Short mmCIF file of C-alpha atoms and ligand atoms in Angstrom, two decimals:
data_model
loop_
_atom_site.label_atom_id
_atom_site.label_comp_id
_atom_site.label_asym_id
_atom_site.label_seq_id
_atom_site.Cartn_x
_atom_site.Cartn_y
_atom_site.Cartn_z
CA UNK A 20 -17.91 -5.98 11.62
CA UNK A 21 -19.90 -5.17 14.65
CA UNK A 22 -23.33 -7.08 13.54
CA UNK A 23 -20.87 -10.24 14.26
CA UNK A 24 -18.40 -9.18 16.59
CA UNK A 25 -17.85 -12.61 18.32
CA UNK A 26 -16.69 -13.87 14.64
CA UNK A 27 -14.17 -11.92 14.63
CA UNK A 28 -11.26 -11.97 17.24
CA UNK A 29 -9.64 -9.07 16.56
CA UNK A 30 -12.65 -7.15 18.54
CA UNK A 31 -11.17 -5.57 21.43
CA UNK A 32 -7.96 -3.59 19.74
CA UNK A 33 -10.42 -1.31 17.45
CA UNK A 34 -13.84 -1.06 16.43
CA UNK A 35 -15.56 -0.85 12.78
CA UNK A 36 -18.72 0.80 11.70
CA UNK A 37 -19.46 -1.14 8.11
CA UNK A 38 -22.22 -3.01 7.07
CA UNK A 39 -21.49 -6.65 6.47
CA UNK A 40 -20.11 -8.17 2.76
CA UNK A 41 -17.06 -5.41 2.24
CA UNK A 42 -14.73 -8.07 0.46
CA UNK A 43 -13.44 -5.54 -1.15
CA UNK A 44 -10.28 -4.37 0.60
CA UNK A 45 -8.14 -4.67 -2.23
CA UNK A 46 -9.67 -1.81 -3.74
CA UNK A 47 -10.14 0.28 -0.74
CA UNK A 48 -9.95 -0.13 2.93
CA UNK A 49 -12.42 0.91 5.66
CA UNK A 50 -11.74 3.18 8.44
CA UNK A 51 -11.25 2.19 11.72
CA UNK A 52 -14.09 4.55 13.76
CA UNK A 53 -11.05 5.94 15.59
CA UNK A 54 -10.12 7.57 11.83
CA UNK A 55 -12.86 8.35 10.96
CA UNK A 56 -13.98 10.38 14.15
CA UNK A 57 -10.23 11.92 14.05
CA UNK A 58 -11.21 13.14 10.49
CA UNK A 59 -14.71 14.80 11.52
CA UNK A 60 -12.94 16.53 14.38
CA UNK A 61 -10.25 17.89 11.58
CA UNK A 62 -12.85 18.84 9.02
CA UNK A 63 -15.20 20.66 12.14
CA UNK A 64 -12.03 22.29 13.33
CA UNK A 65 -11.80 23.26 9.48
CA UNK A 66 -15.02 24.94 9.36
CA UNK A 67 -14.78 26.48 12.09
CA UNK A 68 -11.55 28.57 11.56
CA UNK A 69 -9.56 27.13 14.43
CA UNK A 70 -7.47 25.01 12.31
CA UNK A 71 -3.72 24.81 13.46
CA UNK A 72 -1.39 24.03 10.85
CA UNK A 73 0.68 22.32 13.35
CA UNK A 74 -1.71 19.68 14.24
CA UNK A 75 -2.27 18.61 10.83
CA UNK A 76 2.07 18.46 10.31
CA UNK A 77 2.14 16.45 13.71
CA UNK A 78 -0.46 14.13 12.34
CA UNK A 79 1.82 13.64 8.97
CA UNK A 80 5.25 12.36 11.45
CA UNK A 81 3.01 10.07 13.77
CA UNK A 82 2.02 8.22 10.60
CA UNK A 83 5.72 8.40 8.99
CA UNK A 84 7.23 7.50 12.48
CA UNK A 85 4.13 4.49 12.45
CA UNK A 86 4.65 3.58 8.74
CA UNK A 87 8.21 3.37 9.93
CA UNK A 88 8.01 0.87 12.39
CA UNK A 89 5.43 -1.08 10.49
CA UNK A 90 8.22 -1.78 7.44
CA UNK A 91 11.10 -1.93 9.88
CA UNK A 92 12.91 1.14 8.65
CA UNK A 93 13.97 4.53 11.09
CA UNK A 94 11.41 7.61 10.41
CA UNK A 95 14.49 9.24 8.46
CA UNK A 96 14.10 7.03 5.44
CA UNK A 97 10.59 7.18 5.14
CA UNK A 98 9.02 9.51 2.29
CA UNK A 99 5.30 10.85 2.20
CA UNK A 100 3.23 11.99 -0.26
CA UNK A 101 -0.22 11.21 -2.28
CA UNK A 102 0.29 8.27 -4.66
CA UNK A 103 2.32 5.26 -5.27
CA UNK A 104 3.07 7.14 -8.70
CA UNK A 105 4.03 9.82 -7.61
CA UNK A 106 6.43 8.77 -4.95
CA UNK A 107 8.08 5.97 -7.66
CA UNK A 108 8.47 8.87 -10.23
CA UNK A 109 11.93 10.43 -9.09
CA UNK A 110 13.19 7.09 -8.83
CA UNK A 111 12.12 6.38 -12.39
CA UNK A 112 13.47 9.43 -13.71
CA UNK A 113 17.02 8.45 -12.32
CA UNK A 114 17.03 5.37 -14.26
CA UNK A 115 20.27 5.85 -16.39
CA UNK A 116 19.68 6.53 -20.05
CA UNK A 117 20.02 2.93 -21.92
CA UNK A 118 19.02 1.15 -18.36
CA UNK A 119 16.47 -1.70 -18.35
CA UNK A 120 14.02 -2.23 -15.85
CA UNK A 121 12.24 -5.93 -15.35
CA UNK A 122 8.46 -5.22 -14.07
CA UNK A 123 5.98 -8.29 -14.15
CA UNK A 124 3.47 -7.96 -17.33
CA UNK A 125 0.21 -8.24 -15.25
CA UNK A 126 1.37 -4.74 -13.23
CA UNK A 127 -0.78 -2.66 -11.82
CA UNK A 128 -0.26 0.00 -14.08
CA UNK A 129 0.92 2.84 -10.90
CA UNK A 130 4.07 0.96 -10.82
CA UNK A 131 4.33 -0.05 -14.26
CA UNK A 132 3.31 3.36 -16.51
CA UNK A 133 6.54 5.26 -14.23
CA UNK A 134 9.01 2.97 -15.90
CA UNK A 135 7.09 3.15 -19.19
CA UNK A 136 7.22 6.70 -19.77
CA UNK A 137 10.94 6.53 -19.32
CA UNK A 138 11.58 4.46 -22.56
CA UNK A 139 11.22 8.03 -24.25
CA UNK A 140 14.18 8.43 -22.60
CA UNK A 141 16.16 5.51 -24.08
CA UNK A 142 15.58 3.41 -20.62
CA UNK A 143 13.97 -0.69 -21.85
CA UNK A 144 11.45 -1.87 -19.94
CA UNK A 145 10.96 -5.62 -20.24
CA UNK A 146 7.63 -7.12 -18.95
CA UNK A 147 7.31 -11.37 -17.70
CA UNK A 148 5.15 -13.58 -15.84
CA UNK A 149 5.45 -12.49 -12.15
CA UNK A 150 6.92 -16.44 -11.91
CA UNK A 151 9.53 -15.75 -14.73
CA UNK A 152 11.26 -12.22 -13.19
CA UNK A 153 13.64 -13.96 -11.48
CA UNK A 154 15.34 -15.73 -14.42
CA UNK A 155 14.71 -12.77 -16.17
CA UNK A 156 17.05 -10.67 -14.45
CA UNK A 157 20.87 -10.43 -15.45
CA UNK A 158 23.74 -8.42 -16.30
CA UNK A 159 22.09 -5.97 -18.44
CA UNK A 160 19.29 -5.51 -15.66
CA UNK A 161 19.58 -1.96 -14.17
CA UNK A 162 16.26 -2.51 -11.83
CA UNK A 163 13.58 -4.89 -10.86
CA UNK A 164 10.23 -3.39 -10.16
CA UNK A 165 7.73 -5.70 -8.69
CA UNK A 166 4.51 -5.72 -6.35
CA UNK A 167 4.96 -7.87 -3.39
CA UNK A 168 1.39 -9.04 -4.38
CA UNK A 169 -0.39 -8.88 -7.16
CA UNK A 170 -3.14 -6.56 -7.21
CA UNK A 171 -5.52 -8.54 -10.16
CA UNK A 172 -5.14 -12.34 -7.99
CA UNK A 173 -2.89 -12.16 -5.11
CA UNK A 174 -0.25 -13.80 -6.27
CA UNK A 175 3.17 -12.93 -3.61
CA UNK A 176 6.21 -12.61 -5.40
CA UNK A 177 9.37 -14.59 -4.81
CA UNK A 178 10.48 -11.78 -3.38
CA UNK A 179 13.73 -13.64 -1.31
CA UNK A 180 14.86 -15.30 -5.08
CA UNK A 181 14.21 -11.55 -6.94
CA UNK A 182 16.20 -9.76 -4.11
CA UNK A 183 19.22 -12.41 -4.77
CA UNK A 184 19.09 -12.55 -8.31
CA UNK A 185 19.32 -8.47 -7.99
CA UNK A 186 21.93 -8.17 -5.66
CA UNK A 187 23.72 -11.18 -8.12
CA UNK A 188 23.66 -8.70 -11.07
CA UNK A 189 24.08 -5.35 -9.10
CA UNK A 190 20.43 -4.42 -9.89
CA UNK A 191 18.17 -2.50 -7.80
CA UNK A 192 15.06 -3.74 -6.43
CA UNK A 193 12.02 -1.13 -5.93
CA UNK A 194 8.90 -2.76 -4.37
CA UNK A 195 5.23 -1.83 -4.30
CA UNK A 196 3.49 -3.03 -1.07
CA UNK A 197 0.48 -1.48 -1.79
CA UNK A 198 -1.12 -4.76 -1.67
CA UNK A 199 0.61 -6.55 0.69
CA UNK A 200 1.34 -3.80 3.47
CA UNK A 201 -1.04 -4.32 6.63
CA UNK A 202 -1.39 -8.11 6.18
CA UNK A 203 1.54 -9.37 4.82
CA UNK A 204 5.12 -8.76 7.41
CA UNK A 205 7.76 -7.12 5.30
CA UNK A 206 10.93 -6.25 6.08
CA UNK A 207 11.97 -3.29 3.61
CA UNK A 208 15.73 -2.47 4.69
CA UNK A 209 16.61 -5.31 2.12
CA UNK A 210 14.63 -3.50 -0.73
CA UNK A 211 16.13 -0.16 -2.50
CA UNK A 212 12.37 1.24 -2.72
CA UNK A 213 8.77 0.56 -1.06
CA UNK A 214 6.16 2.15 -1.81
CA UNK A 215 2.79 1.97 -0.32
CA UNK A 216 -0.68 3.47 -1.10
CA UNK A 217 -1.95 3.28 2.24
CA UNK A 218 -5.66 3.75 1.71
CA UNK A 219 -6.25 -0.34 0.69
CA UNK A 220 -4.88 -2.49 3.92
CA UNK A 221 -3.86 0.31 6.16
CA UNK A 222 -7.03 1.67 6.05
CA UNK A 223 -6.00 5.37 5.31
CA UNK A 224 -7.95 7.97 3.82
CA UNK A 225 -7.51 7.87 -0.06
CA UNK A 226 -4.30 10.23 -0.46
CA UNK A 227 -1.75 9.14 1.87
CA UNK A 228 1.09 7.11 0.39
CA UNK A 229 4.75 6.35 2.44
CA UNK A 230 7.88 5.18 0.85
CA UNK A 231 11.18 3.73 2.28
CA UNK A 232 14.38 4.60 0.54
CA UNK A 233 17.31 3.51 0.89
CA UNK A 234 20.15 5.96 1.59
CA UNK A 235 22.40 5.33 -0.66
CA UNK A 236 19.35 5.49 -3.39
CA UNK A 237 18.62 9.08 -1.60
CA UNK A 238 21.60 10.58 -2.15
CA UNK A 239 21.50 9.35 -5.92
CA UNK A 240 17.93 10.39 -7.05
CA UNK A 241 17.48 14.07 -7.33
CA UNK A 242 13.61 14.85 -5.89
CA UNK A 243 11.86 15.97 -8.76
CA UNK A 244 8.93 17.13 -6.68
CA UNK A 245 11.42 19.44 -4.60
CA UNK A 246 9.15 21.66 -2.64
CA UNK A 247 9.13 24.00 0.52
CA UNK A 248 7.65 20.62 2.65
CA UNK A 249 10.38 18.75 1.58
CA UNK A 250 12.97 21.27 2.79
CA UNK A 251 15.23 21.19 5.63
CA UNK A 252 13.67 21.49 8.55
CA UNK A 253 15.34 24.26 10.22
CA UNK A 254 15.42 28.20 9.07
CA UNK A 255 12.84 29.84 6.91
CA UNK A 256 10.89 26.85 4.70
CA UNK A 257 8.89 29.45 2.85
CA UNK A 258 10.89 32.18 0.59
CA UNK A 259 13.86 32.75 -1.86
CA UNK A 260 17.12 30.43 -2.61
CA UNK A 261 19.20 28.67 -1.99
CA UNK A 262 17.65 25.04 -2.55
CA UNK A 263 17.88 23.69 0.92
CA UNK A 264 16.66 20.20 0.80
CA UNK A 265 15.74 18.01 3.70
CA UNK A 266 18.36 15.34 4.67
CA UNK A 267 17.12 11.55 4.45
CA UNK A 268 14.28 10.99 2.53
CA UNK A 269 11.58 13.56 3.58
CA UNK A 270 13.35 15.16 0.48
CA UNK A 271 10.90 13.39 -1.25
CA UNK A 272 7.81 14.33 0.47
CA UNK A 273 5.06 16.10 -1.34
CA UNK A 274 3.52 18.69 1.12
CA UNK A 275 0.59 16.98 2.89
CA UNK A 276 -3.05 16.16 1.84
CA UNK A 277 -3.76 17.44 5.46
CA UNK A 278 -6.91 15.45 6.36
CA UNK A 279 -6.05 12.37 5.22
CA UNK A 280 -3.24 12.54 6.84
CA UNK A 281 -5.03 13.29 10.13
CA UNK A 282 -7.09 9.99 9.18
CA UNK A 283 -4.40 8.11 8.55
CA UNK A 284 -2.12 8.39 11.93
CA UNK A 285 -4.50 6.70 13.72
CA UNK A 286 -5.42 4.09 10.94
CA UNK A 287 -1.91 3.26 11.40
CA UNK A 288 -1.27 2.61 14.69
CA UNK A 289 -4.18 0.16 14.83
CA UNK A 290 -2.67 -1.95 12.38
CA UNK A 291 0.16 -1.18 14.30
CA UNK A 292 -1.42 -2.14 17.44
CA UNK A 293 -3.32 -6.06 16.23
CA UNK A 294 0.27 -6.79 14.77
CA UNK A 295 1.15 -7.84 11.31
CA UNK A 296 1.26 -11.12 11.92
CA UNK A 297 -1.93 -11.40 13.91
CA UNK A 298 -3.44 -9.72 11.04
CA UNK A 299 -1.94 -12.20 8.07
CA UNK A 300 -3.29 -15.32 10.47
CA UNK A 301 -6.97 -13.55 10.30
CA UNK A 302 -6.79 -12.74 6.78
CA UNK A 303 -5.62 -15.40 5.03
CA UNK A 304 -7.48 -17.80 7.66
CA UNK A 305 -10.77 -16.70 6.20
CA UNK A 306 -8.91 -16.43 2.47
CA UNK A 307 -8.64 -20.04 3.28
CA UNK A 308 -12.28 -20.45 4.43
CA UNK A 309 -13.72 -19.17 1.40
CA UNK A 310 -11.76 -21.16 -0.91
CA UNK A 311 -11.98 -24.15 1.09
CA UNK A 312 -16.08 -23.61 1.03
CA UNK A 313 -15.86 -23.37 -2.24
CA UNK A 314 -14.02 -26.71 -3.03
CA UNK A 315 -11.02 -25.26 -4.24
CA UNK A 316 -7.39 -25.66 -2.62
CA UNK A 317 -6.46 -23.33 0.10
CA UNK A 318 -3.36 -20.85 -0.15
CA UNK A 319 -1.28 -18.28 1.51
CA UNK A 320 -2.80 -14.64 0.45
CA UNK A 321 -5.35 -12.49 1.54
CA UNK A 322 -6.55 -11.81 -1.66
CA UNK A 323 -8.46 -14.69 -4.30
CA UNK A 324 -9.17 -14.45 -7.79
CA UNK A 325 -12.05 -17.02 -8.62
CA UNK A 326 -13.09 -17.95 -12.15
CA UNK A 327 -17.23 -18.76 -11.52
CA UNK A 328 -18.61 -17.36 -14.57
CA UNK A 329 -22.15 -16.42 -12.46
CA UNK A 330 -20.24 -15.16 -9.35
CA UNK A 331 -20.30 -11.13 -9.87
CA UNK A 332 -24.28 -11.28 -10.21
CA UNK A 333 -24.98 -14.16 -7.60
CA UNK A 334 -22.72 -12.09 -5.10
CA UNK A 335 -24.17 -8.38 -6.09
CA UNK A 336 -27.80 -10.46 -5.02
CA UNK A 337 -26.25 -11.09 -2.09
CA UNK A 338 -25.30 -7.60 -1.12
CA UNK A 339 -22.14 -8.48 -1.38
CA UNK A 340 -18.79 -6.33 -2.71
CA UNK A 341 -15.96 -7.67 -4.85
CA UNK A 342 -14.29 -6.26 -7.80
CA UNK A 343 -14.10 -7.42 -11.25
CA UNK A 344 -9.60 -7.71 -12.43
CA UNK A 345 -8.27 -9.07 -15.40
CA UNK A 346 -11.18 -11.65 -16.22
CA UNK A 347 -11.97 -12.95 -12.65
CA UNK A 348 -13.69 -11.98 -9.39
CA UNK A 349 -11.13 -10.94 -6.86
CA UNK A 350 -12.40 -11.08 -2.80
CA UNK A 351 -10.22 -9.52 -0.10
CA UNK A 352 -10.27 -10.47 3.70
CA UNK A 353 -9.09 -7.91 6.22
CA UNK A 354 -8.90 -7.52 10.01
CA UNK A 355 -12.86 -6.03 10.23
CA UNK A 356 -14.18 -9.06 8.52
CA UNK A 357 -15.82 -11.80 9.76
CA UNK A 358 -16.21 -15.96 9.51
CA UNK A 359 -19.63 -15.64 8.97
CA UNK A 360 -19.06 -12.78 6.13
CA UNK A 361 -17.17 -15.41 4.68
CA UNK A 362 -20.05 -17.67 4.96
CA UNK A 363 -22.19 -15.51 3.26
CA UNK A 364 -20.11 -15.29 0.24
CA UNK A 365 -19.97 -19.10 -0.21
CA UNK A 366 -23.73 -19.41 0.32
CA UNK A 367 -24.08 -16.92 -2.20
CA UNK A 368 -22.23 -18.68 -4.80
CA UNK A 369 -22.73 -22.28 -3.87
CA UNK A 370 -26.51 -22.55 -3.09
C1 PLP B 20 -0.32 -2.72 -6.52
C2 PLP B 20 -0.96 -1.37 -6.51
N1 PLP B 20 -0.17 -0.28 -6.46
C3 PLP B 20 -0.68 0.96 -6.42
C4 PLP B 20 -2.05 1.16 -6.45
C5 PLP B 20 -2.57 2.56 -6.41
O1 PLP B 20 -1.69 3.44 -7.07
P1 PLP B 20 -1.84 5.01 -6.98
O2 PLP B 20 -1.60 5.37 -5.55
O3 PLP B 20 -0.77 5.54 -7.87
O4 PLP B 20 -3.21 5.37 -7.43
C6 PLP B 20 -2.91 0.06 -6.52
C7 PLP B 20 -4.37 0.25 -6.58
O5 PLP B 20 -5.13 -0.64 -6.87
C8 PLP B 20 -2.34 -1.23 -6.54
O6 PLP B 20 -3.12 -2.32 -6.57
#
């Protein structure tokens, strides 16, 4: 952040206004000031009465076309909408009646409660240890639902040995990269599904959430949330039959939470500018530092989960933010953080 900006060499491609200790990304993500300012410009233009619905729908394709390139997918088979519930929820719905879905049992619960809700339905839904999905799948799988990482520790998926043991039984394989996409490279086009809440490490406003989809997955899900934004692009969106839906996955789209998604181009296509893989070696370099100040052994995620039964009040002293998952304290490194951040946090819990 910018009371340290020699710690942290990513300087240069963006600029942050924070206060120091926001280890915290894994909840939300901070805006880049570029965003931000994009975002007070919207909301004055708002006020104002000069809003042009135009700008705010040109906003909405810069981030798909971004998002896009960011996952490795063409613009056409990107989706956009809200939530990472919201844009799994078709897909769950098309789960055949008497189809069973693997998810890992520690899920966050946006891409495990869509596949619940279908077992009134008649689809099963079988929950195991994020290290026990793989073995789990097999000929009566219909889908494997997993988060690339694991929201409550970091954990990242086997995702290579889940794709193959898929593709072995002719199951599909939907992905959640909520935690993963912005730090961690991806490449979707082997997936069926990604989703992504883009407000943790693409530093979005809260409300802007992209999907890939495959298109042979698009052509078999019918969009539930059919609406005139998700319509085909040419002719009258607005009035009257027929149903004229979009081609490629924009069918999907929910119409657009316009001001985040004015926030969000630009988050974007900083991320988009550092590089994913510039932004993995910051992360999980100071991941690394922290654990490594702390005694422990180092590993390959941006996100820890550490067990120090004092560490939530010795690092609220300290000024500094965490969250509290599934027993432990989890601490999140992203691109605006800084070595001496980290530094902080170990003093805080070591001295
Ligand atoms: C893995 C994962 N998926 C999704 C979400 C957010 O889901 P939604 O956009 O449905 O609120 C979170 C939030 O913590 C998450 O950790």
């Amino acid at each position: 952040m910018d009371s340290n900006p020699d710690q942290n060499p990513i300087r240069g491609h963006a600029r942050w206004s924070a206060e120091p200790g926001w280890l915290n990304t894994a909840s939300h993500g901070l805006p880049p000031d570029v965003a931000y300012e994009a975002m007070t410009l919207a909301q004055e233009s708002w006020r104002l009465g000069r809003t042009d619905m135009d700008e705010f729908h040109a906003a909405g394709e810069r981030a798909r076309a971004t998002f896009g390139r960011l996952v490795g997918a063409p613009a056409e088979t990107i989706m956009a909408s809200g939530t990472t519930s919201a844009l799994l929820a078709p897909f769950a719905a098309g789960l055949p009646v008497g189809g069973r879905v693997v998810v890992p049992e520690v899920e966050f619960t946006s891409n495990l409660f869509p596949w619940l809700v279908q077992q009134a339905r008649g689809v099963e839904v079988v929950t195991v240890p994020v290290s026990k999905l793989v073995e789990s799948i097999d000929e009566r799988t219909t889908a494997v639902a997993f988060s690339l990482v694991q929201s409550a520790d970091g954990t990242i998926a086997p995702e290579a040995d889940i794709v193959a043991a898929a593709r072995a039984y002719g199951a599909r394989v939907y992905v959640d990269g909520t935690q993963a996409c912005g730090w961690l490279p991806v490449d979707v086009t082997r997936y069926d599904l990604f989703v992504v809440s883009a407000y943790k490490w693409l530093m979005t406003p809260r409300g802007a959430a992209y999907g890939y989809v495959d298109p042979d997955l698009t052509e078999r899900t019918l969009a539930h949330a059919a609406n005139w934004y998700a319509g085909a692009p040419d002719g009258d969106p607005y009035y009257g039959p027929p149903l004229r839906l979009a081609a490629g996955a924009r069918r999907f789209d929910t119409s657009p939470a316009w001001f985040c998604q004015v926030g969000a181009a630009p988050a974007l296509e900083v991320v988009e500018r550092i590089g994913v893989e510039h932004i993995r070696a910051h992360d999980v370099g100071l991941a690394n530092r922290f654990l490594t100040g702390l005694g422990l052994p180092s590993g390959d995620s941006a996100i820890v989960a550490i067990e120090q039964s004092d560490a939530q009040a010795r690092l609220s002293a300290a000024g500094i933010r965490f969250s509290a998952r599934a027993g432990r304290t989890r601490l999140a490194f992203h691109v605006y953080n800084t070595e001496a951040e980290v530094d902080d946090a170990i003093r805080a819990l070591t001295a």
